[in-house]
mmCIF file with all atom_site columns, C-alpha atoms in Angstrom:
data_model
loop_
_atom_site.group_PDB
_atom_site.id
_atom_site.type_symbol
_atom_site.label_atom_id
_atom_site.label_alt_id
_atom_site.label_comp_id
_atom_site.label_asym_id
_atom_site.label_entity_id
_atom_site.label_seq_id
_atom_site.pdbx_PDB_ins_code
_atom_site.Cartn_x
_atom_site.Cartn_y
_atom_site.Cartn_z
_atom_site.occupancy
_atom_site.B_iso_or_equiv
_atom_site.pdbx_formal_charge
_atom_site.auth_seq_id
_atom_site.auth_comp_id
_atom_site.auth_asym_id
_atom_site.auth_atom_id
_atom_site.pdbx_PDB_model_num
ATOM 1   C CA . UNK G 1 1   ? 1.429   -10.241 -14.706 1.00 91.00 ? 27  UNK G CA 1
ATOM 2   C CA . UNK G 1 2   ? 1.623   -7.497  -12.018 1.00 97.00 ? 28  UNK G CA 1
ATOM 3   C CA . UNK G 1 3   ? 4.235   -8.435  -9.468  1.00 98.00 ? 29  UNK G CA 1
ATOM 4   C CA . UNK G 1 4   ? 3.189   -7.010  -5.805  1.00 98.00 ? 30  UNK G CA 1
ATOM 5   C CA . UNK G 1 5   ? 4.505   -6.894  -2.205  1.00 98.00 ? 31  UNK G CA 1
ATOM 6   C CA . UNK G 1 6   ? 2.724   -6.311  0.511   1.00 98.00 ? 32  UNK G CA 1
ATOM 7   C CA . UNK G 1 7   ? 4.522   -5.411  3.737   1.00 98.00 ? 33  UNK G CA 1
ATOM 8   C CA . UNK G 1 8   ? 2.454   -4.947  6.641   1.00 98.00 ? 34  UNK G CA 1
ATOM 9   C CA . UNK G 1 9   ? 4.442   -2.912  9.227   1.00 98.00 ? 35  UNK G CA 1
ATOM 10  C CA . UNK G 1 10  ? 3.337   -3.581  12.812  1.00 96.00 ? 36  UNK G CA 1
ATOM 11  C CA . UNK G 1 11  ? 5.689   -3.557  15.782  1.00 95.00 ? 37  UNK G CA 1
ATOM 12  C CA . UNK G 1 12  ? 3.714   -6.145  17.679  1.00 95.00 ? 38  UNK G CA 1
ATOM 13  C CA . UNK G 1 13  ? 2.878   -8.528  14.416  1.00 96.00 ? 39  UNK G CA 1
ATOM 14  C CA . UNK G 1 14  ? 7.099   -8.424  13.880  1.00 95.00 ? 40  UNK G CA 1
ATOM 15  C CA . UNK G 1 15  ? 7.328   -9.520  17.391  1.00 95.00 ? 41  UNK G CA 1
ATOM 16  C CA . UNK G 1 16  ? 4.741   -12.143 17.324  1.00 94.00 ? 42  UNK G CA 1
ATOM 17  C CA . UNK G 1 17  ? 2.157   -10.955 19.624  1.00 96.00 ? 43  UNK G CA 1
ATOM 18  C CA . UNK G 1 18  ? -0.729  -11.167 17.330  1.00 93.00 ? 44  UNK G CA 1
ATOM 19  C CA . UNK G 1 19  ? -1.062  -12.713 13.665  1.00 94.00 ? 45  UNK G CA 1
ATOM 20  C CA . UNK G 1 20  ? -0.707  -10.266 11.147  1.00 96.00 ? 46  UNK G CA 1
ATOM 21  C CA . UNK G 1 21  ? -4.342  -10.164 9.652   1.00 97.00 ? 47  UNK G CA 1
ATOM 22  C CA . UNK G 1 22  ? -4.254  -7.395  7.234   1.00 98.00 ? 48  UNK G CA 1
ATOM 23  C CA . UNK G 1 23  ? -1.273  -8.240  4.903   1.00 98.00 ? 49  UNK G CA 1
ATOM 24  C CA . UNK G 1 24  ? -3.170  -11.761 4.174   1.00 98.00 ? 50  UNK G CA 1
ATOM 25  C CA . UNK G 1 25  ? -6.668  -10.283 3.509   1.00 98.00 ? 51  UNK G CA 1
ATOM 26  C CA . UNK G 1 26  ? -4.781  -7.858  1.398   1.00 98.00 ? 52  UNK G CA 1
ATOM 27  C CA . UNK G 1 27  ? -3.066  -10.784 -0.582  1.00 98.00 ? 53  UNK G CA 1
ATOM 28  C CA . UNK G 1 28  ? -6.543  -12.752 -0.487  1.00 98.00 ? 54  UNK G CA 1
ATOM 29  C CA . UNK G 1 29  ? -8.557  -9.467  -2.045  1.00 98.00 ? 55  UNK G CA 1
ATOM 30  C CA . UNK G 1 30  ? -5.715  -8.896  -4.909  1.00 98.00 ? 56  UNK G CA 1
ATOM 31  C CA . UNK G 1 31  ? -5.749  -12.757 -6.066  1.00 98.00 ? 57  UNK G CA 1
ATOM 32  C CA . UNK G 1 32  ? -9.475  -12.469 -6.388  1.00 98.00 ? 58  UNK G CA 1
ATOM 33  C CA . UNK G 1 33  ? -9.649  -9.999  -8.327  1.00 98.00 ? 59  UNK G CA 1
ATOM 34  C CA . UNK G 1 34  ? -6.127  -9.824  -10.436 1.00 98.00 ? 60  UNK G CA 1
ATOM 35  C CA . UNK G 1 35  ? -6.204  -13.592 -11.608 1.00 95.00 ? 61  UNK G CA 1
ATOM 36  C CA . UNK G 1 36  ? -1.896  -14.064 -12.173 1.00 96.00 ? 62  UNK G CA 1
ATOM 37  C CA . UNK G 1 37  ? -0.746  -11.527 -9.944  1.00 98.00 ? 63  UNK G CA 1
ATOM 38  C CA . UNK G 1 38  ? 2.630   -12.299 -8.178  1.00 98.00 ? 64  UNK G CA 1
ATOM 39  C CA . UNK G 1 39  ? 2.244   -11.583 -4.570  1.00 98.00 ? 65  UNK G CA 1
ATOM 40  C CA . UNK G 1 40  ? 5.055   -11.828 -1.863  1.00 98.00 ? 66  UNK G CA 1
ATOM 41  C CA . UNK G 1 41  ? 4.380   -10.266 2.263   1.00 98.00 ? 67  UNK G CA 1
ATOM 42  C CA . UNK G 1 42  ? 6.589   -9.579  4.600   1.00 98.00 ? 68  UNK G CA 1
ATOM 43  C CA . UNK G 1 43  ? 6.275   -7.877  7.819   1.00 98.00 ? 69  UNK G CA 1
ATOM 44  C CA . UNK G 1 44  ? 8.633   -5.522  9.647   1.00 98.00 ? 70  UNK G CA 1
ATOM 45  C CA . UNK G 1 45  ? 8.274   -4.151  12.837  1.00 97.00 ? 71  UNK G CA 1
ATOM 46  C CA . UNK G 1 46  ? 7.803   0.254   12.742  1.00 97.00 ? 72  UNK G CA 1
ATOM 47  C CA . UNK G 1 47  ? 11.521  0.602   12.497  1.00 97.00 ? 73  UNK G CA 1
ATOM 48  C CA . UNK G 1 48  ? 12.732  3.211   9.913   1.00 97.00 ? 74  UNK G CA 1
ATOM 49  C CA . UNK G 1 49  ? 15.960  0.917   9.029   1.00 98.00 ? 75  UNK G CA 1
ATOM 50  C CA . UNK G 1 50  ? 14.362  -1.608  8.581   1.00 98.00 ? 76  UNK G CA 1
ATOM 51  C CA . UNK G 1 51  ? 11.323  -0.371  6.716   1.00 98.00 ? 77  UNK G CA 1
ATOM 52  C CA . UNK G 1 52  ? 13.533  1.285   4.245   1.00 98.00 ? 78  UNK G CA 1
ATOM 53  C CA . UNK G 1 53  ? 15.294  -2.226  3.554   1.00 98.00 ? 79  UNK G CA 1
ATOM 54  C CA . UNK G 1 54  ? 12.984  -3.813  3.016   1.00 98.00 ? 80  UNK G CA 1
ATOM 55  C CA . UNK G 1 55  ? 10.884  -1.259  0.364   1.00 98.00 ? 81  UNK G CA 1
ATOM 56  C CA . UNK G 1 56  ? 14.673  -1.210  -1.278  1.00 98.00 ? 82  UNK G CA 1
ATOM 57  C CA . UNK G 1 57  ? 14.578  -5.070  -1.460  1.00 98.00 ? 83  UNK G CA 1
ATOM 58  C CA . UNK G 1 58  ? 11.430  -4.607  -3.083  1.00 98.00 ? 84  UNK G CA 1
ATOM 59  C CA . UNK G 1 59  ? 11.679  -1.971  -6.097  1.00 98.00 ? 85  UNK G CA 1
ATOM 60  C CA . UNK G 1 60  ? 11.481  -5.119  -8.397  1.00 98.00 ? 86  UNK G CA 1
ATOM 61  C CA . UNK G 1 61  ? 8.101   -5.130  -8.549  1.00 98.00 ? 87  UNK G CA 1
ATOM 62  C CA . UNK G 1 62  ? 5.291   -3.393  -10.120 1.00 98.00 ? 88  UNK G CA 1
ATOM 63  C CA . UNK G 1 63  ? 3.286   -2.176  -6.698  1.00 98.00 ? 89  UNK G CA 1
ATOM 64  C CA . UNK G 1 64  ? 4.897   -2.096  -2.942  1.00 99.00 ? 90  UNK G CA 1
ATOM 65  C CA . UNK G 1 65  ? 1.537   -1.873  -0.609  1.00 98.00 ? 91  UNK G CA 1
ATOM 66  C CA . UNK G 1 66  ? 2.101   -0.856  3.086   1.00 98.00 ? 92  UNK G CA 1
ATOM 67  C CA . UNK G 1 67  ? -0.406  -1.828  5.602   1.00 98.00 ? 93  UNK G CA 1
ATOM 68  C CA . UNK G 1 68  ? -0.069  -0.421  9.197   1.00 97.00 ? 94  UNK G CA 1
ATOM 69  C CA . UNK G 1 69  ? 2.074   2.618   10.383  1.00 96.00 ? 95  UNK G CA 1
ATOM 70  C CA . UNK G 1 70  ? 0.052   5.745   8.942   1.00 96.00 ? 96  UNK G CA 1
ATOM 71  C CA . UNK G 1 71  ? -1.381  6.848   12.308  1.00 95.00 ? 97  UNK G CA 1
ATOM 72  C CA . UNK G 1 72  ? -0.454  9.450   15.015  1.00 96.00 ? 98  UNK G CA 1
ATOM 73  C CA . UNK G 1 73  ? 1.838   7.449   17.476  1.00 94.00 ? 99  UNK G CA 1
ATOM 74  C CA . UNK G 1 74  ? 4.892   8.304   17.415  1.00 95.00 ? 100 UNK G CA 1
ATOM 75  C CA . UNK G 1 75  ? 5.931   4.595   16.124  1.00 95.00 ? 101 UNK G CA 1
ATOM 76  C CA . UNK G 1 76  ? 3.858   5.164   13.186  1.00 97.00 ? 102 UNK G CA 1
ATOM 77  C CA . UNK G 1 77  ? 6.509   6.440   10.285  1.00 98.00 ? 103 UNK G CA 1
ATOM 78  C CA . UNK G 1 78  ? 5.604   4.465   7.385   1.00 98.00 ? 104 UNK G CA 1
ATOM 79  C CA . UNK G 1 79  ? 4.640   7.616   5.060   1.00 98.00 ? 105 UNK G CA 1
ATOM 80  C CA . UNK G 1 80  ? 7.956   9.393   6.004   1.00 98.00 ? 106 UNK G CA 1
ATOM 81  C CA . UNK G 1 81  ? 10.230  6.193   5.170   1.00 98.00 ? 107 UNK G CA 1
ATOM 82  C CA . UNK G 1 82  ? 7.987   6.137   1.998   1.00 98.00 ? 108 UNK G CA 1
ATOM 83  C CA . UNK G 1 83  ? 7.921   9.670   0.786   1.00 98.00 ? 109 UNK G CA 1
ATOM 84  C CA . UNK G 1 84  ? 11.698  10.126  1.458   1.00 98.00 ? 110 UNK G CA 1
ATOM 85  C CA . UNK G 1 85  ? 12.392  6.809   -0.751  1.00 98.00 ? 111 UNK G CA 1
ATOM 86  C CA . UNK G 1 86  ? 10.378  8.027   -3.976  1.00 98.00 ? 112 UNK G CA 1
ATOM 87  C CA . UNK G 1 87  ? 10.710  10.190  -6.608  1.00 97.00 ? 113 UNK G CA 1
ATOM 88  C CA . UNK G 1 88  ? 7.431   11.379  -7.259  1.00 98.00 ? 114 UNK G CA 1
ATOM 89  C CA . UNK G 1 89  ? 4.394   11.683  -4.873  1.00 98.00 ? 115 UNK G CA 1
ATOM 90  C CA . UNK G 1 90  ? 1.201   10.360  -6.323  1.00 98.00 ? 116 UNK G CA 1
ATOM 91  C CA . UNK G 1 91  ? -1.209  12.184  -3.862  1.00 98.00 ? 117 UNK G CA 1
ATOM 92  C CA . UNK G 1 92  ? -4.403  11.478  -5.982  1.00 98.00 ? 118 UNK G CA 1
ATOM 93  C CA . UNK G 1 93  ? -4.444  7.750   -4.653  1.00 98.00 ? 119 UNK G CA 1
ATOM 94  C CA . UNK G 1 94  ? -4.050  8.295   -0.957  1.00 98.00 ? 120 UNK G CA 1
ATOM 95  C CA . UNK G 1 95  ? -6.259  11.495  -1.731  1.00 98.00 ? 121 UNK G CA 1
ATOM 96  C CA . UNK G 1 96  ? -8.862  8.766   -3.286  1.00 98.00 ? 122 UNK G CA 1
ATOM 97  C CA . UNK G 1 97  ? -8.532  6.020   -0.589  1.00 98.00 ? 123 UNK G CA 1
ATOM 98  C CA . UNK G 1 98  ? -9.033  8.359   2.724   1.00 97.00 ? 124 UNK G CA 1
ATOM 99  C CA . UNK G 1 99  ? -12.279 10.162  1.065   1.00 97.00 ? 125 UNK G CA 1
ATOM 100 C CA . UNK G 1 100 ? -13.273 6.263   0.456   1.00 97.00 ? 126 UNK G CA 1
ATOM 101 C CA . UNK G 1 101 ? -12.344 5.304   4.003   1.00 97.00 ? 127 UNK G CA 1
ATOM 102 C CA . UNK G 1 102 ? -14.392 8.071   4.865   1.00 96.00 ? 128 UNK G CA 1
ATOM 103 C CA . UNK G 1 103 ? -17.474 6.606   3.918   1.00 95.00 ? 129 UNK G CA 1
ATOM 104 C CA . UNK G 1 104 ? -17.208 3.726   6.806   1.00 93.00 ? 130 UNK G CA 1
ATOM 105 C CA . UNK G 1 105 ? -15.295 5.886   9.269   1.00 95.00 ? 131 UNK G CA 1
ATOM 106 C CA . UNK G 1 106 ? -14.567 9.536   10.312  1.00 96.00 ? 132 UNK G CA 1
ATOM 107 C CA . UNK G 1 107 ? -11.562 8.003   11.920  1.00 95.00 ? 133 UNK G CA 1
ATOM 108 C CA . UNK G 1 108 ? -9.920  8.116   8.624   1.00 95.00 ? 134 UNK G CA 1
ATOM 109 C CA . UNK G 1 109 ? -9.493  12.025  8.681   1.00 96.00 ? 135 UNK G CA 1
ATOM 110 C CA . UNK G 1 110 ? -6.409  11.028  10.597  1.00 96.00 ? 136 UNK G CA 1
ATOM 111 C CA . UNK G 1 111 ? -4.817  8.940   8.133   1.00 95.00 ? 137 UNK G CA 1
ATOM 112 C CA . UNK G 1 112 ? -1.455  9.942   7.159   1.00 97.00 ? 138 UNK G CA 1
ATOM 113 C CA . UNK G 1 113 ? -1.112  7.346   4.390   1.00 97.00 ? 139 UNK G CA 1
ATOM 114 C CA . UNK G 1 114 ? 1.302   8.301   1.562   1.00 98.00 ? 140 UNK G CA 1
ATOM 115 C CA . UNK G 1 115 ? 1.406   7.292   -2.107  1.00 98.00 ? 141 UNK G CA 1
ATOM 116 C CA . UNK G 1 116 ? 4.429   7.756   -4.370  1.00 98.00 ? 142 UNK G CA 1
ATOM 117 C CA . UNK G 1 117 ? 6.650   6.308   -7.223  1.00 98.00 ? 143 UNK G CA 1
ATOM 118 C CA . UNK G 1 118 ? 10.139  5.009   -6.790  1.00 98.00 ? 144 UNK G CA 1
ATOM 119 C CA . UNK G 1 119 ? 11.395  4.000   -10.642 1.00 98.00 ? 145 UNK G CA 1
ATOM 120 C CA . UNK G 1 120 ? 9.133   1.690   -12.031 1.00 98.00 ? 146 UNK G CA 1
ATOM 121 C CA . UNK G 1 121 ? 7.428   1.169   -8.447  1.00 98.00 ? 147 UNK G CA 1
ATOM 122 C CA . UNK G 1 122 ? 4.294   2.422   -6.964  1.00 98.00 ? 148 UNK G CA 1
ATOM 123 C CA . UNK G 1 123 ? 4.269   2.449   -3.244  1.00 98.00 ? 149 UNK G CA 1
ATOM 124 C CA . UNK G 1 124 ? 0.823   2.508   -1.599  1.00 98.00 ? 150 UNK G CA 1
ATOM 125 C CA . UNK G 1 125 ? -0.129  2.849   2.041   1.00 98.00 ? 151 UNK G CA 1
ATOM 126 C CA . UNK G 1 126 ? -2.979  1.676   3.751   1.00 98.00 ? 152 UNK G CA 1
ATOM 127 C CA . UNK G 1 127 ? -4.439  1.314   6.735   1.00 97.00 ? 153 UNK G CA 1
ATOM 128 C CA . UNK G 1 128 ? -3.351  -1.175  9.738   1.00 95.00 ? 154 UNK G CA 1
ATOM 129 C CA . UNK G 1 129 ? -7.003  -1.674  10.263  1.00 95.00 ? 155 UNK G CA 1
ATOM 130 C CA . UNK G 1 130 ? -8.529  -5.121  8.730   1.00 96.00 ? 156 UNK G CA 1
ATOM 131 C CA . UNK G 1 131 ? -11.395 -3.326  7.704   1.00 96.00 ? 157 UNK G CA 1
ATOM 132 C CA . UNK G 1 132 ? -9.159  -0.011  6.532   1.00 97.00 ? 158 UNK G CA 1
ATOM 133 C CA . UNK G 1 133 ? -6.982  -2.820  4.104   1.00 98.00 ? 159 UNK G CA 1
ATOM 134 C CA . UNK G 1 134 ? -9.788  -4.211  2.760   1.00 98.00 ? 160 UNK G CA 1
ATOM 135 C CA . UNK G 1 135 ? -11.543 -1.671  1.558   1.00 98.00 ? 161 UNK G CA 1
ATOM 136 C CA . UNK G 1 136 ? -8.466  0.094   0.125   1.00 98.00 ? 162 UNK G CA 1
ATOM 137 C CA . UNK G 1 137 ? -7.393  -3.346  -1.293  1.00 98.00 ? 163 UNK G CA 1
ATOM 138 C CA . UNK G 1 138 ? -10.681 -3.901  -3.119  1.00 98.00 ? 164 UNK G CA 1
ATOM 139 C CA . UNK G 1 139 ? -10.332 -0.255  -4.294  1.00 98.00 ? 165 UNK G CA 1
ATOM 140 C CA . UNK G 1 140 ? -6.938  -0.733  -5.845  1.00 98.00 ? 166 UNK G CA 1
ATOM 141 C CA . UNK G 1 141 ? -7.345  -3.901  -7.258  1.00 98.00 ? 167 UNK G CA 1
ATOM 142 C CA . UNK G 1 142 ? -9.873  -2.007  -9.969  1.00 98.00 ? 168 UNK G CA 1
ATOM 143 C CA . UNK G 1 143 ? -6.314  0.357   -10.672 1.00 98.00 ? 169 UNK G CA 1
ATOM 144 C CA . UNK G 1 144 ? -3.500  -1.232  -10.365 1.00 98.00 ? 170 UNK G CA 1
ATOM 145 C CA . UNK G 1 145 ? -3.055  -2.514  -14.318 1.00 97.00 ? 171 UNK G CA 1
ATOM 146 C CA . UNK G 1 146 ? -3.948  1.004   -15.420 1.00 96.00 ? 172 UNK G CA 1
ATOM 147 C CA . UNK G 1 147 ? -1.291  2.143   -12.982 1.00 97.00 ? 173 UNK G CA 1
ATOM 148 C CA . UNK G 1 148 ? 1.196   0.447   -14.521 1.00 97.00 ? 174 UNK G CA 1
ATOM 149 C CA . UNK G 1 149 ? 0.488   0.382   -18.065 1.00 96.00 ? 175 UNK G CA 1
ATOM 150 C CA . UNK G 1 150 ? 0.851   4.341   -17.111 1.00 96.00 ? 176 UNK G CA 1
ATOM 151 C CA . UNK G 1 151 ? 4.022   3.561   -15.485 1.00 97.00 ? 177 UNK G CA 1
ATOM 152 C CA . UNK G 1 152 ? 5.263   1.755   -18.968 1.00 95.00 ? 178 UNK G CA 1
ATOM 153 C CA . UNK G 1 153 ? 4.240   4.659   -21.304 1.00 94.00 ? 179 UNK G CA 1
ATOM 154 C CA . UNK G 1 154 ? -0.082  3.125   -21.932 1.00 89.00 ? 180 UNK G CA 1
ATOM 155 C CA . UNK G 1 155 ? -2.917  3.463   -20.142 1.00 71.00 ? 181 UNK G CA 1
ATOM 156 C CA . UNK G 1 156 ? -3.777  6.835   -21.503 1.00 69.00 ? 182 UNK G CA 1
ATOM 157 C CA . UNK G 1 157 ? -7.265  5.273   -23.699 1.00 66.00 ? 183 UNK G CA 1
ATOM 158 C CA . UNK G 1 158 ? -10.589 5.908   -22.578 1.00 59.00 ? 184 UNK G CA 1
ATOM 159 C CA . UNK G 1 159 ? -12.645 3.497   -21.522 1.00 55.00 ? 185 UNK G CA 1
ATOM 160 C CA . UNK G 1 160 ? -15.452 2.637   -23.103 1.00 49.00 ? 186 UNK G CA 1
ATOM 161 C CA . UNK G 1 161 ? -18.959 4.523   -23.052 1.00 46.00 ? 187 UNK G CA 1
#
C-alpha cells in the first residue's frame, strides 16, 4: 500500500481565506485510481520553515506531493525548499508533467515545479491550479507503484506487448 502526503502550500489557504481545493481533488484523483493508498494533507502557508518541517515530518512515506508554490512571485519557494531537502533530482517527472500541462495551457512554460528523492521518498510538485493538480494527479497516479517498486530495487520489467 503506497503511503502519500499531499501538502498543498498556499499562504492564503493556511490563513483561511479560501478552502484549499487542490490538495482534496488531489486526494480524491489518487483514491480512485490507487484502491488502498494511505493518504494524509496538510497545508502550510509559503513559508520556507515551515515548508521544510513539514516535508521532514513527512519522509515516512512513499510519495510527498506539493500543490501550490511553483510560480514566479516571490512567495512562491516550494521547488527551492524541495530541491535543497533531497538527494537526488528526478527531473524526468516534472520534465513529463509541464510538457503535459502544456497541452491545456501555455501558462505552464512558467512552471518551476521540482521533482526529487529524499531516502526512500519521492517529492513531487504540482501546480496550485485545480485544473494544473488534476491533471498532474491523474498523470501520476498511472506511476507512482512503478516509482516505488524502483525506489525498493523492482520495477525494472517490461510491460507487456
Amino acid at each position: 500500500m503506497l503511503k502519500v502526503a499531499v501538502i498543498t502550500i498556499s499562504d492564503r489557504a493556511a490563513r483561511g481565506e479560501y478552502a484549499d481545493r487542490s490538495g482534496p481533488r488531489i486526494r480524491e484523483i489518487l483514491q480512485q485510481r490507487l484502491p488502498g493508498i494511505e493518504i494524509v494533507q496538510a497545508v502550510v502557508a509559503d513559508d520556507k520553515k515551515a515548508i521544510r518541517s513539514l516535508l521532514l515530518k513527512n519522509l515516512d512515506k512513499d510519495y510527498i506531493l506539493t500543490t501550490g508554490g511553483t510560480g514566479l512571485s516571490r512567495r512562491d519557494i516550494t521547488p527551492e525548499v524541495c530541491a535543497r531537502l533531497c538527494d537526488r533530482d528526478l527531473p524526468g517527472i516534472s520534465e513529463w508533467l509541464r510538457r503535459e500541462s502544456l497541452s491545456e495551457t501555455p501558462f505552464a512554460v512558467f512552471s518551476r515545479a521540482y521533482s526529487g528523492q529524499k531516502g526512500n521518498t519521492i517529492m513531487v510538485n504540482f501546480p496550485g491550479s485545480l485544473r494544473g493538480a488534476e491533471l498532474c494527479a491523474t498523470l501520476m497516479a498511472g506511476i507512482m507503484e512503478h516509482g516505488w517498486a524502483m525506489v525498493h530495487g523492482g520495477g525494472h520489467e517490461k510491460p507487456h506487448a
